Amino acid sequence: MPDKKTKEKLDAILKSLPLTPGVYKFIGEDKVLYIGKAKNLKNRVKTYFGNDDNRSQRLKKLLEKVEDIEFIEVDSELEAFILETNLIKELHPKYNVLMKDDKNYAYIKVTQNEDYPRIEVVRQMEKDGARYFGPKTSATSAREMVDLLHKLFRFRNCKLGICAVKKDSGYLRDDDENIKVEVTNKVVSYPCLEYHIKRCDAPCVGRVTPEEYKKNILEIIAFLEGKHDTVTEYLKQRMDIAVKDKNFEYAARLRDKFLAIEKVQERQKISEANFESRDVISFVIRAESAFFNLFVVRDGKLINQENFVIDTKLKGLVDPRDKELRVEILERFMKGYYENTGDLPKEILVSEEDIDMSFLEEWLFMQAQFKVAIHVPKKGKKSKLLELSLKNAESFAKQCQVKWDTESARTVGACTDLAEALEVADSNGEIIPLKRIECFDISHISGHETVASMAVFENGKPKKSDYRHFTIKTLGQGDIDDFKSMEEVLARRLRYLKNQSVSKVDLLMASWKGYKLRKAKKDELKIVNEFKNKGGWNKASDVKGYFLLEDPDVKIVGLCCLDEKAVTFIPPSSVKKVKNTDNVTLKSNVIHHLKNVYIDENERGKGLGRFMISKVLGEIDAPVVYIVTGVELQKYYEEFGFMSVQKKSVPSELEDSIEACEKKYSGVVVMQFDKEKMYSKYGQLKTKSVQADGSDVMEFSGGIFKTQVHRLQVQVLDKKGAFISNIEISNAYKGRGIEFEVLEKVYKDIDASTFYIVCDEKIAEEYLKNGYEEIKTAPDAVLKNVGKGDVILAHYKSHQQKADASFSSFPDLIVIDGGKGQLSSAVKATVDSGVNVRLCSLAKKQEDIYVPGTSDPIHLEKDSNAQYLVQRIRDEAHRFAITHNRARREKEMLK
């Protein structure tokens, strides 16, 4: 519930609300939570804040988060309705019902502004004077209707622009009495096949006048409007005239059309004697979705039925018994549907009594330009029609659920099952579904035209736009070596991921976002002691040295302490002077002891202990920090960078802590972190740049280290080149790949296209693996630094891999179509590339899965969704490889 201050603010706003129509917005969490309309703003908004224990869960959650109310006054409720809809589309409030976008609908469009109109399926209505029929949820059903019309009526389906040439009151004609026409947008040869199979009268060559052609179009429009009787009556008249004129061939065509339309009429399920036109709307709510059924009745006949799925986006807040929600869903649906249809009825039957019919009828009149009545029938034929629609809505909901459950099990569910079989889990043991899976296969004919393919599945479905194929470069024609081919393909694919491989450390550090470590305040001694009690430590008398960990919601979730103990020692330079002397002047020093590291049980598994340690180490300048802990935690701290201290080197000032830990742990170890000698991968690199001798000297240090990690000098020669020299790296950082991370940062920061490095040929190999090329010539500023045994290397920005949406996506799993041999080649490619990616191979015979490091295969349950998934992606990769191989062979034969 809102606090006292917020409540007072809301009460003041409620008193100031006007008694006029308008739109109100509930604000909270610095964003719009809900948008509503009202005839009377003051009365409507007040209803939310009354004492009502029967409120829906959605309303309760909403009111708990409201911090402010804004409103917009308008002249009428109709304006409020339109404004509300537009604001919801723009702002997407969390607690409003959000409707499906009309771009998913399909329409049958009949053009009107052409001599020879066209009929086509389109995705969007436009104000272009054309007639639109729809919307239809299935573009397939719309195309099937157009195909049926094409069989019944002759019309063109081409994109040609055809204009008849007029002369006085008639048309210009050629020697064959065909009308002269001007044809533009000549995208096809004409007359086309449609004319020869008698589905078009060939207006493109003037075989029919615009008036004769438009008779067919008027029949089509009447047919789409459901006026089948009008069409059949008109066909009878034309048939009689054709018989009288002894035009029997034309009469036979009209007869066939007449019989076909009668068959369509026989399929009508509902027929009424009053010839009324109405829409019947019913819906049911299941989970977060509403399933709508809409009957389209025209001239007393049911001519169409459409089903719609509306995702409310209200996760966990949908109650089918919530009347306000049902009304909001129905209003949103009617607004979305009727502003996107070109065919409005005279009457609409709905099931919700609480719907505000007066303003909806006013809005519908504005859309249709004639009165549209809305009714909630209680008995009679209309009530039975509504019940039938409701049954169809329920049936549609069940069909969708079965379809979704089946599809979900074979896609997303299969990814989870496969992850479980491969034991892909996070630090808490939770299974991580495999979202992106890539499969590689090799194809050739006796070593000729060897190619490879990469098939991609996302969330268990093929993503064909991400499929890629490769032509093998390391083998000659006739050479057969699938292992070498696979190694080449994987190396080429992984090259794109080399600089974006996400390590576990990166993921862990990313999870720390929003957490904050700060010193404990004086009034927080109680909190400090609460955490100390949970950790089994004695109470503290003050907060000195204690740090508290806050989560993103500013809740205290962790504690640690940096204890500073004074210690005395004899400086090495004074040892001889004080030998055999009892009266010695002692020099003061401090031992830094990290202790009481505790994380709330609900927050464990995120590496927050390492987060606290790295932050504390960054706070102090002390070169060494000690920790006393149990033997079972030794590996944990070693992984951070702590090292065990030998007994004889343990400072005596830590004896109290050792005794306390011995009571808590079965074995105790003293460890230290030397900030000048040791390395921790949890310290992020920081850059400091200073100018020296006309060059840019760049120094890199670790986030928790004061010592220099890496230092180099960059001399920018011109826009084309830069020379990197005087490269230094701390011993603790050598061999950890940091050197090339530093160089990557340099490439981004320095405006040059080529970077030169002069180095000993013994270490040149590492640079060559990381994108450098050996060259013989270079600018003079580089050449003068070349000594005996040195080589010149160049890194070209233009030679870097071009961006590719598929290749730059990191796979959760790479599947190799082959057994252990193929897998070993893939493993070698991953090791050489330095990219940490999960691999497995699929054996051809038993379809068992092999993973690196194990000799025994993983057996997937026969006919399981996981097995079905790997079979599908293997088959896709195989098909794609064979297709590419065939294409290359055909191209080669044509040469």
mmCIF file with all atom_site columns, C-alpha atoms in Angstrom, residues 67 150 233 241 345 447 449 467 501 588 616 682 727 811 851:
data_model
loop_
_atom_site.group_PDB
_atom_site.id
_atom_site.type_symbol
_atom_site.label_atom_id
_atom_site.label_alt_id
_atom_site.label_comp_id
_atom_site.label_asym_id
_atom_site.label_entity_id
_atom_site.label_seq_id
_atom_site.pdbx_PDB_ins_code
_atom_site.Cartn_x
_atom_site.Cartn_y
_atom_site.Cartn_z
_atom_site.occupancy
_atom_site.B_iso_or_equiv
_atom_site.pdbx_formal_charge
_atom_site.auth_seq_id
_atom_site.auth_comp_id
_atom_site.auth_asym_id
_atom_site.auth_atom_id
_atom_site.pdbx_PDB_model_num
ATOM 1  C CA . GLU A 1 67  ? 2.226   7.050   -6.743  1.00 0.00 ? 67  GLU A CA 1
ATOM 2  C CA . HIS A 1 150 ? -10.682 -17.059 -59.815 1.00 0.00 ? 150 HIS A CA 1
ATOM 3  C CA . GLU A 1 233 ? -30.257 -14.135 -60.138 1.00 0.00 ? 233 GLU A CA 1
ATOM 4  C CA . ILE A 1 241 ? -29.940 -13.674 -72.873 1.00 0.00 ? 241 ILE A CA 1
ATOM 5  C CA . PRO A 1 345 ? -23.013 -4.943  -39.891 1.00 0.00 ? 345 PRO A CA 1
ATOM 6  C CA . GLY A 1 447 ? 36.547  -35.853 -52.486 1.00 0.00 ? 447 GLY A CA 1
ATOM 7  C CA . GLU A 1 449 ? 33.662  -30.188 -54.389 1.00 0.00 ? 449 GLU A CA 1
ATOM 8  C CA . TYR A 1 467 ? 21.959  -21.083 -42.281 1.00 0.00 ? 467 TYR A CA 1
ATOM 9  C CA . SER A 1 501 ? 33.354  -15.264 -26.206 1.00 0.00 ? 501 SER A CA 1
ATOM 10 C CA . SER A 1 588 ? 54.433  0.491   14.028  1.00 0.00 ? 588 SER A CA 1
ATOM 11 C CA . VAL A 1 616 ? 37.186  -4.190  -0.289  1.00 0.00 ? 616 VAL A CA 1
ATOM 12 C CA . TYR A 1 682 ? 37.749  -10.508 -11.057 1.00 0.00 ? 682 TYR A CA 1
ATOM 13 C CA . ILE A 1 727 ? 55.331  -3.319  -24.698 1.00 0.00 ? 727 ILE A CA 1
ATOM 14 C CA . PRO A 1 811 ? 25.628  -20.779 -29.896 1.00 0.00 ? 811 PRO A CA 1
ATOM 15 C CA . VAL A 1 851 ? 30.604  -35.128 -25.568 1.00 0.00 ? 851 VAL A CA 1
#
